[in-house]
Short mmCIF file of C-alpha atoms and ligand atoms in Angstrom, two decimals:
data_model
loop_
_atom_site.label_atom_id
_atom_site.label_comp_id
_atom_site.label_asym_id
_atom_site.label_seq_id
_atom_site.Cartn_x
_atom_site.Cartn_y
_atom_site.Cartn_z
CA UNK O 1 35.64 111.91 -29.12
CA UNK O 2 34.00 115.03 -30.48
CA UNK O 3 31.98 117.21 -28.06
CA UNK O 4 28.60 116.18 -29.56
CA UNK O 5 29.36 112.49 -28.98
CA UNK O 6 30.64 113.12 -25.45
CA UNK O 7 27.50 115.02 -24.56
CA UNK O 8 25.14 112.44 -26.07
CA UNK O 9 27.00 109.68 -24.24
CA UNK O 10 26.60 111.46 -20.89
CA UNK O 11 22.89 112.10 -21.48
CA UNK O 12 22.39 108.50 -22.55
CA UNK O 13 24.03 107.13 -19.42
CA UNK O 14 21.96 109.48 -17.30
CA UNK O 15 18.67 108.60 -18.98
CA UNK O 16 19.09 104.90 -19.78
CA UNK O 17 21.08 103.59 -16.85
CA UNK O 18 23.50 100.74 -16.37
CA UNK O 19 22.35 97.76 -18.42
CA UNK O 20 22.94 99.38 -21.81
CA UNK O 21 26.29 98.68 -23.47
CA UNK O 22 27.93 100.38 -26.43
CA UNK O 23 30.29 98.89 -28.95
CA UNK O 24 33.87 100.19 -29.25
CA UNK O 25 36.20 102.20 -27.02
CA UNK O 26 35.24 105.20 -29.10
CA UNK O 27 31.46 104.89 -29.53
CA UNK O 28 30.20 105.01 -33.08
CA UNK O 29 27.27 107.31 -33.89
CA UNK O 30 25.88 106.63 -37.36
CA UNK O 31 23.18 108.92 -38.72
CA UNK O 32 22.49 107.30 -42.09
CA UNK O 33 22.75 103.90 -43.74
CA UNK O 34 22.77 102.64 -47.30
CA UNK O 35 23.65 99.15 -48.50
CA UNK O 36 26.75 98.02 -46.59
CA UNK O 37 27.64 101.57 -45.53
CA UNK O 38 26.92 103.53 -42.37
CA UNK O 39 27.70 107.24 -42.29
CA UNK O 40 28.47 109.45 -39.31
CA UNK O 41 27.33 113.07 -38.98
CA UNK O 42 30.31 114.25 -41.04
CA UNK O 43 29.38 111.95 -43.90
CA UNK O 44 32.35 109.64 -43.22
CA UNK O 45 31.51 106.15 -44.56
CA UNK O 46 32.02 103.06 -42.42
CA UNK O 47 31.99 99.61 -43.96
CA UNK O 48 29.41 97.58 -42.06
CA UNK O 49 30.72 94.03 -41.69
CA UNK O 50 28.69 93.35 -38.57
CA UNK O 51 24.96 93.97 -38.94
CA UNK O 52 22.89 90.97 -39.96
CA UNK O 53 19.59 92.70 -39.25
CA UNK O 54 19.91 94.98 -42.27
CA UNK O 55 20.54 91.79 -44.16
CA UNK O 56 19.50 93.01 -47.63
CA UNK O 57 21.33 96.32 -47.03
CA UNK O 58 20.60 99.32 -44.83
CA UNK O 59 17.44 101.22 -45.72
CA UNK O 60 16.68 99.04 -48.73
CA UNK O 61 14.23 101.09 -50.86
CA UNK O 62 11.88 98.12 -51.35
CA UNK O 63 11.39 97.76 -47.59
CA UNK O 64 11.14 101.51 -47.01
CA UNK O 65 8.47 101.74 -49.71
CA UNK O 66 6.53 98.72 -48.45
CA UNK O 67 6.44 100.13 -44.91
CA UNK O 68 5.50 103.62 -46.09
CA UNK O 69 2.70 102.45 -48.39
CA UNK O 70 1.10 100.07 -45.89
CA UNK O 71 1.47 102.60 -43.03
CA UNK O 72 -0.42 105.12 -45.13
CA UNK O 73 -3.16 102.58 -45.87
CA UNK O 74 -3.88 100.62 -42.67
CA UNK O 75 -2.13 99.16 -39.67
CA UNK O 76 -4.08 96.96 -37.28
CA UNK O 77 -3.69 93.48 -35.81
CA UNK O 78 -4.47 89.84 -36.48
CA UNK O 79 -7.99 89.93 -34.98
CA UNK O 80 -9.19 91.29 -38.31
CA UNK O 81 -9.00 89.46 -41.58
CA UNK O 82 -6.26 90.88 -43.80
CA UNK O 83 -4.50 89.23 -46.71
CA UNK O 84 -1.00 90.49 -45.85
CA UNK O 85 -0.29 87.93 -43.13
CA UNK O 86 -1.82 85.07 -45.13
CA UNK O 87 0.10 85.99 -48.30
CA UNK O 88 3.31 86.25 -46.34
CA UNK O 89 2.75 83.02 -44.37
CA UNK O 90 2.10 81.05 -47.56
CA UNK O 91 5.14 82.52 -49.26
CA UNK O 92 7.46 82.09 -46.29
CA UNK O 93 6.30 78.52 -45.69
CA UNK O 94 7.11 77.68 -49.32
CA UNK O 95 10.75 78.21 -48.26
CA UNK O 96 10.53 75.40 -45.69
CA UNK O 97 10.63 71.64 -46.15
CA UNK O 98 7.61 69.57 -45.17
CA UNK O 99 6.25 69.07 -42.58
CA UNK O 100 6.97 72.65 -41.45
CA UNK O 101 3.67 74.17 -42.53
CA UNK O 102 2.44 76.68 -39.92
CA UNK O 103 3.61 80.15 -38.94
CA UNK O 104 2.84 82.27 -35.87
CA UNK O 105 4.15 85.82 -36.03
CA UNK O 106 5.77 87.76 -33.21
CA UNK O 107 7.77 90.99 -33.04
CA UNK O 108 11.11 89.75 -31.73
CA UNK O 109 13.29 86.68 -31.74
CA UNK O 110 12.83 86.49 -27.97
CA UNK O 111 9.06 86.27 -28.34
CA UNK O 112 9.52 83.60 -30.99
CA UNK O 113 11.75 81.49 -28.73
CA UNK O 114 9.44 82.07 -25.80
CA UNK O 115 6.45 80.84 -27.80
CA UNK O 116 8.38 77.86 -29.18
CA UNK O 117 9.23 76.82 -25.63
CA UNK O 118 5.62 77.20 -24.52
CA UNK O 119 4.56 74.97 -27.40
CA UNK O 120 7.29 72.45 -26.60
CA UNK O 121 6.32 72.32 -22.94
CA UNK O 122 2.63 72.04 -23.76
CA UNK O 123 3.13 69.25 -26.30
CA UNK O 124 5.73 67.18 -24.45
CA UNK O 125 4.57 67.75 -20.87
CA UNK O 126 8.24 68.24 -20.04
CA UNK O 127 10.16 71.26 -18.79
CA UNK O 128 13.82 70.36 -19.32
CA UNK O 129 15.72 72.39 -21.91
CA UNK O 130 19.20 71.89 -23.37
CA UNK O 131 21.12 74.90 -24.67
CA UNK O 132 24.78 75.44 -25.42
CA UNK O 133 27.21 76.58 -22.77
CA UNK O 134 27.48 80.17 -24.04
CA UNK O 135 24.10 80.46 -25.72
CA UNK O 136 22.02 83.56 -26.25
CA UNK O 137 18.33 83.12 -26.98
CA UNK O 138 16.64 86.30 -25.80
CA UNK O 139 15.51 88.80 -23.23
CA UNK O 140 12.52 87.36 -21.35
CA UNK O 141 13.00 85.86 -17.90
CA UNK O 142 12.49 82.37 -19.34
CA UNK O 143 15.09 83.01 -22.03
CA UNK O 144 17.56 84.71 -19.73
CA UNK O 145 17.72 81.35 -17.95
CA UNK O 146 18.61 79.82 -21.32
CA UNK O 147 21.19 82.48 -22.19
CA UNK O 148 24.32 81.87 -20.12
CA UNK O 149 26.25 84.37 -22.25
CA UNK O 150 24.30 87.22 -20.60
CA UNK O 151 26.41 87.08 -17.46
CA UNK O 152 28.78 84.55 -15.94
CA UNK O 153 27.13 85.08 -12.57
CA UNK O 154 23.68 83.87 -13.65
CA UNK O 155 22.80 80.65 -11.81
CA UNK O 156 21.71 77.76 -14.04
CA UNK O 157 18.01 77.03 -13.50
CA UNK O 158 17.13 73.52 -12.27
CA UNK O 159 15.41 72.53 -15.55
CA UNK O 160 18.26 73.74 -17.79
CA UNK O 161 21.33 71.77 -18.87
CA UNK O 162 24.24 73.30 -20.76
CA UNK O 163 25.90 71.39 -23.59
CA UNK O 164 29.15 71.95 -25.48
CA UNK O 165 29.04 73.67 -28.87
CA UNK O 166 30.46 71.67 -31.79
CA UNK O 167 33.93 73.19 -31.50
CA UNK O 168 36.10 71.44 -34.08
CA UNK O 169 39.07 73.69 -33.23
CA UNK O 170 39.36 72.83 -29.53
CA UNK O 171 37.68 69.43 -29.49
CA UNK O 172 34.13 68.63 -30.43
CA UNK O 173 32.07 66.97 -27.71
CA UNK O 174 28.63 68.26 -28.76
CA UNK O 175 26.74 64.98 -29.21
CA UNK O 176 28.41 63.37 -26.23
CA UNK O 177 27.45 66.28 -24.04
CA UNK O 178 23.81 66.20 -25.25
CA UNK O 179 23.74 62.54 -24.21
CA UNK O 180 25.15 63.31 -20.75
CA UNK O 181 22.80 66.26 -20.24
CA UNK O 182 19.77 64.12 -21.07
CA UNK O 183 20.95 61.42 -18.67
CA UNK O 184 21.37 64.05 -15.99
CA UNK O 185 17.87 65.44 -16.53
CA UNK O 186 16.52 61.92 -16.26
CA UNK O 187 18.52 61.26 -13.09
CA UNK O 188 16.87 64.32 -11.57
CA UNK O 189 13.39 63.25 -12.65
CA UNK O 190 13.00 66.15 -15.10
CA UNK O 191 11.20 65.42 -18.36
CA UNK O 192 12.85 67.08 -21.35
CA UNK O 193 10.91 69.56 -23.47
CA UNK O 194 13.46 70.73 -26.02
CA UNK O 195 16.92 71.05 -27.41
CA UNK O 196 17.20 74.71 -28.41
CA UNK O 197 20.19 75.56 -30.60
CA UNK O 198 21.40 78.37 -32.82
CA UNK O 199 22.60 76.53 -35.94
CA UNK O 200 25.65 78.79 -36.39
CA UNK O 201 26.40 78.85 -32.62
CA UNK O 202 27.09 82.57 -32.89
CA UNK O 203 27.48 83.51 -29.23
CA UNK O 204 29.46 80.32 -28.53
CA UNK O 205 32.11 81.46 -31.01
CA UNK O 206 30.72 80.58 -34.50
CA UNK O 207 30.70 76.84 -35.12
CA UNK O 208 29.18 74.52 -37.69
CA UNK O 209 27.82 71.12 -36.81
CA UNK O 210 29.34 68.44 -39.05
CA UNK O 211 28.86 64.76 -39.90
CA UNK O 212 25.21 64.63 -38.98
CA UNK O 213 25.75 65.64 -35.36
CA UNK O 214 22.73 67.95 -35.34
CA UNK O 215 20.64 64.98 -36.47
CA UNK O 216 22.20 62.79 -33.78
CA UNK O 217 21.55 65.39 -31.08
CA UNK O 218 17.95 65.91 -32.26
CA UNK O 219 17.41 62.16 -32.36
CA UNK O 220 18.63 61.81 -28.78
CA UNK O 221 16.29 64.59 -27.66
CA UNK O 222 13.34 63.08 -29.51
CA UNK O 223 13.97 59.63 -28.05
CA UNK O 224 13.86 61.30 -24.63
CA UNK O 225 10.47 62.81 -25.49
CA UNK O 226 11.52 66.38 -26.32
CA UNK O 227 11.56 68.53 -29.45
CA UNK O 228 14.34 70.03 -31.55
CA UNK O 229 13.93 73.81 -31.85
CA UNK O 230 16.20 75.49 -34.39
CA UNK O 231 16.88 79.12 -33.47
CA UNK O 232 17.35 80.70 -36.90
CA UNK O 233 17.51 84.28 -35.65
CA UNK O 234 21.19 84.36 -36.65
CA UNK O 235 21.69 81.86 -39.49
CA UNK O 236 18.28 82.16 -41.19
CA UNK O 237 17.28 83.84 -44.47
CA UNK O 238 20.25 82.74 -46.55
CA UNK O 239 23.10 83.99 -44.40
CA UNK O 240 24.89 80.66 -44.34
CA UNK O 241 25.09 80.65 -48.13
CA UNK O 242 24.77 76.97 -48.99
CA UNK O 243 21.26 76.83 -47.57
CA UNK O 244 18.28 79.06 -46.82
CA UNK O 245 18.12 77.97 -43.18
CA UNK O 246 21.00 77.08 -40.92
CA UNK O 247 19.43 73.77 -39.89
CA UNK O 248 19.68 72.60 -43.51
CA UNK O 249 23.42 72.02 -43.05
CA UNK O 250 22.18 68.68 -41.69
CA UNK O 251 19.45 66.29 -42.80
CA UNK O 252 17.29 66.61 -39.70
CA UNK O 253 14.18 68.78 -39.91
CA UNK O 254 13.39 70.64 -36.68
CA UNK O 255 10.03 70.44 -34.94
CA UNK O 256 9.96 74.21 -34.51
CA UNK O 257 12.02 76.98 -36.10
CA UNK O 258 12.33 80.47 -34.66
CA UNK O 259 12.99 83.49 -36.86
CA UNK O 260 13.86 87.12 -36.23
CA UNK O 261 16.46 89.79 -36.95
CA UNK O 262 16.86 89.78 -40.78
CA UNK O 263 13.19 88.93 -41.35
CA UNK O 264 12.18 92.61 -41.58
CA UNK O 265 15.58 94.17 -42.38
CA UNK O 266 15.29 96.36 -39.27
CA UNK O 267 11.53 96.41 -38.88
CA UNK O 268 10.67 94.34 -35.77
CA UNK O 269 9.11 91.18 -37.14
CA UNK O 270 9.75 87.59 -36.09
CA UNK O 271 7.97 84.27 -35.86
CA UNK O 272 7.79 80.56 -35.21
CA UNK O 273 7.47 78.04 -38.01
CA UNK O 274 6.62 74.43 -37.24
CA UNK O 275 4.58 71.35 -37.72
CA UNK O 276 0.85 72.07 -37.61
CA UNK O 277 0.16 69.17 -35.20
CA UNK O 278 2.22 70.99 -32.59
CA UNK O 279 0.43 74.31 -33.12
CA UNK O 280 -2.89 72.41 -33.03
CA UNK O 281 -2.22 70.82 -29.64
CA UNK O 282 -1.07 74.15 -28.23
CA UNK O 283 -3.84 76.17 -29.88
CA UNK O 284 -6.61 73.89 -28.62
CA UNK O 285 -5.49 74.53 -25.06
CA UNK O 286 -4.68 78.22 -25.22
CA UNK O 287 -4.90 81.11 -27.62
CA UNK O 288 -2.02 83.26 -28.74
CA UNK O 289 -2.44 86.91 -29.59
CA UNK O 290 0.44 89.29 -30.06
CA UNK O 291 -0.79 92.88 -30.47
CA UNK O 292 1.88 93.87 -32.99
CA UNK O 293 2.97 90.47 -34.26
CA UNK O 294 1.88 89.98 -37.86
CA UNK O 295 0.41 93.45 -38.37
CA UNK O 296 0.01 94.48 -42.02
CA UNK O 297 3.01 96.84 -41.99
CA UNK O 298 5.28 94.15 -40.56
CA UNK O 299 4.04 91.61 -43.07
CA UNK O 300 4.65 93.95 -46.00
CA UNK O 301 8.16 94.70 -44.72
CA UNK O 302 8.88 90.99 -44.32
CA UNK O 303 7.45 90.23 -47.77
CA UNK O 304 9.69 92.88 -49.33
CA UNK O 305 12.72 91.29 -47.64
CA UNK O 306 11.83 87.86 -48.98
CA UNK O 307 11.30 89.26 -52.49
CA UNK O 308 14.65 91.06 -52.48
CA UNK O 309 16.46 88.03 -51.10
CA UNK O 310 15.22 86.10 -54.14
CA UNK O 311 15.48 88.85 -56.78
CA UNK O 312 19.01 89.86 -55.81
CA UNK O 313 20.10 86.26 -55.29
CA UNK O 314 21.60 87.17 -51.95
CA UNK O 315 21.97 83.66 -50.59
CA UNK O 316 24.24 82.75 -53.52
CA UNK O 317 26.15 85.98 -52.93
CA UNK O 318 26.61 85.04 -49.28
CA UNK O 319 28.05 81.73 -50.43
CA UNK O 320 30.47 83.19 -53.01
CA UNK O 321 31.64 86.22 -51.06
CA UNK O 322 31.79 84.28 -47.80
CA UNK O 323 34.10 81.75 -49.45
CA UNK O 324 36.20 84.56 -50.95
CA UNK O 325 36.49 86.31 -47.60
CA UNK O 326 37.42 83.13 -45.73
CA UNK O 327 40.08 82.43 -48.35
CA UNK O 328 41.49 85.93 -47.85
CA UNK O 329 41.42 85.50 -44.08
CA UNK O 330 43.27 82.18 -44.35
CA UNK O 331 45.91 83.92 -46.48
CA UNK O 332 46.30 86.46 -43.66
CA UNK O 333 46.44 83.58 -41.14
CA UNK O 334 49.53 82.27 -42.92
CA UNK O 335 51.26 85.58 -42.09
CA UNK O 336 49.83 86.22 -38.63
CA UNK O 337 50.17 83.37 -36.10
CA UNK O 338 47.60 85.16 -33.92
CA UNK O 339 44.93 83.89 -36.33
CA UNK O 340 44.32 80.39 -35.00
CA UNK O 341 41.19 79.47 -36.92
CA UNK O 342 38.99 80.84 -39.70
CA UNK O 343 35.53 79.31 -39.79
CA UNK O 344 31.85 79.87 -40.42
CA UNK O 345 29.45 79.52 -43.30
CA UNK O 346 28.42 81.97 -45.98
CA UNK O 347 28.60 85.51 -44.61
CA UNK O 348 28.80 84.46 -40.98
CA UNK O 349 32.49 84.21 -40.25
CA UNK O 350 34.43 83.60 -37.06
CA UNK O 351 38.16 84.28 -36.78
CA UNK O 352 39.63 82.91 -33.58
CA UNK O 353 42.64 84.81 -32.25
CA UNK O 354 45.20 83.09 -30.04
CA UNK O 355 48.35 84.03 -28.16
CA UNK O 356 50.41 81.33 -29.86
CA UNK O 357 49.75 78.29 -32.05
CA UNK O 358 51.49 76.11 -29.45
CA UNK O 359 49.14 76.94 -26.58
CA UNK O 360 46.08 78.21 -28.47
CA UNK O 361 45.48 80.40 -25.43
CA UNK O 362 42.66 82.84 -26.23
CA UNK O 363 43.97 86.29 -27.23
CA UNK O 364 41.10 88.26 -25.72
CA UNK O 365 42.90 91.59 -25.40
CA UNK O 366 44.29 91.42 -28.92
CA UNK O 367 40.81 90.66 -30.23
CA UNK O 368 39.42 93.75 -28.48
CA UNK O 369 42.29 95.78 -29.92
CA UNK O 370 41.59 94.45 -33.43
CA UNK O 371 37.88 95.30 -33.19
CA UNK O 372 38.72 98.84 -32.06
CA UNK O 373 41.54 99.18 -34.58
CA UNK O 374 39.15 98.22 -37.36
CA UNK O 375 36.61 100.74 -36.12
CA UNK O 376 39.29 103.45 -36.30
CA UNK O 377 39.93 102.30 -39.86
CA UNK O 378 36.19 102.61 -40.58
CA UNK O 379 35.31 98.93 -40.72
CA UNK O 380 32.73 97.63 -38.26
CA UNK O 381 33.14 94.13 -36.83
CA UNK O 382 32.77 92.67 -33.34
CA UNK O 383 33.93 89.80 -31.14
CA UNK O 384 32.16 86.76 -29.77
CA UNK O 385 32.68 83.52 -27.82
CA UNK O 386 32.99 82.86 -24.09
CA UNK O 387 36.45 84.41 -24.03
CA UNK O 388 35.69 87.18 -26.49
CA UNK O 389 38.54 86.10 -28.75
CA UNK O 390 36.64 85.33 -31.94
CA UNK O 391 36.20 88.10 -34.48
CA UNK O 392 32.60 88.13 -35.65
CA UNK O 393 32.27 89.13 -39.30
CA UNK O 394 28.63 89.14 -40.37
CA UNK O 395 27.91 91.86 -42.94
CA UNK O 396 24.71 92.61 -44.81
CA UNK O 397 24.33 90.00 -47.57
CA UNK O 398 24.91 92.63 -50.27
CA UNK O 399 28.62 92.59 -49.38
CA UNK O 400 30.71 92.24 -52.54
CA UNK O 401 34.33 91.48 -53.48
CA UNK O 402 35.49 95.08 -53.19
CA UNK O 403 34.01 95.29 -49.72
CA UNK O 404 35.75 92.02 -48.80
CA UNK O 405 39.06 93.32 -50.18
CA UNK O 406 38.71 96.53 -48.18
CA UNK O 407 38.02 94.56 -45.00
CA UNK O 408 41.03 92.30 -45.60
CA UNK O 409 43.30 95.26 -46.34
CA UNK O 410 42.23 97.07 -43.15
CA UNK O 411 42.55 93.89 -41.07
CA UNK O 412 46.04 93.38 -42.43
CA UNK O 413 46.97 96.95 -41.46
CA UNK O 414 45.38 96.55 -38.00
CA UNK O 415 47.23 93.29 -37.31
CA UNK O 416 50.53 94.82 -38.52
CA UNK O 417 50.06 97.72 -36.12
CA UNK O 418 49.45 95.38 -33.22
CA UNK O 419 52.62 93.41 -33.87
N1 LIG I 501 18.23 84.08 -30.64
C1 LIG I 501 19.46 84.41 -31.08
C2 LIG I 501 20.37 83.33 -31.55
C3 LIG I 501 19.86 85.74 -31.09
O1 LIG I 501 21.06 86.07 -31.52
C4 LIG I 501 18.95 86.74 -30.62
C5 LIG I 501 19.31 88.21 -30.65
N2 LIG I 501 20.63 88.52 -30.59
C6 LIG I 501 17.70 86.34 -30.16
C7 LIG I 501 17.37 85.01 -30.19
C8 LIG I 501 16.71 87.33 -29.61
O2 LIG I 501 16.19 88.12 -30.59
P1 LIG I 501 15.55 89.57 -30.21
O3 LIG I 501 16.66 90.46 -29.79
O4 LIG I 501 14.88 89.98 -31.48
O5 LIG I 501 14.58 89.34 -29.13
#
């Protein structure tokens, strides 16, 4: 590590304390971003195959300009009438199937999930929530109880039940486990409020529900009196390629949809989309005001993202390049038995590493070594899943074939080194 980085690291630890974590054995300190590239202070380019927030590319000029222009004009809140939030809401809602026809804006995905749960609890009168076994849904105290991936030592709250992710590689028991969890809530006299799932199951290890199982799970929850909340913070805004929203990989339409991360390409903007009847019931009983949520600058940033997503056809790109990358990864898998499974949708890819095909034992240490080896080769990826043995490849949607080839070449070299 160079002396500047060492010094910054020490100051950071001193000032920020223990709960902050950094990626990589050798921390990475970018100073500039453009498209799929991040640059360090020496101008060395790193291929970003990890950051889904800068979904339309780092520092996209359309977003920078939108933020700058609106900041210079006016920035207030939603207690004044301003067209920016209305224009954006109408445009965003045109991207959703009926009956999803209302939007409330927040600043973060956590706030969106928190609000969705408040609505669900208000409308259903229940409190019980089902989330996956290694879910992550946000930072508030309510959401920390619904985010077992935060720490193995967190006790499960009495109203929460954990269900299996749809893991087709190790045995898929998703629907069955939703059924059991609902029965267990009932046995304990707890009324269900919601099934809250990330449609790409990113923290669980990147999985895709198949054969209508999301619809079956939602149906079970609805029959029990609860709602289906789709957390689109990860799969939303075209990332999964074949569809705009992750939930559209199935036929079932959620009651509420939560949005975040890519919505503002780095500007903190998020929201809840849902059926107006639900917002009506909630809104008649209590008001919602979020000081920064839906401010004109945020709305202009979000509008610019939506425009670029359409103009640059980035969802189709996610589909094509995602397919190309998965094909390349499967070609590598034929040469490296450590690659047990290549999965995902669009430009959200999981590569599960194992000790041997016979045991499929999770290769956690090798995965860490691959992530760090790739960082040394100037390609940024990460790892996910309860055992940390799934490479998470989730680049900005402007990733192209040359970028994919570079990633595959560096992964090949990294895996060769490790063998
Ligand atoms: N839901 C999911 C699935 C997420 O991945 C995250 C963030 N990693 C959140 C919610 C919370 O979003 P935020 O960090 O914006 O609060």
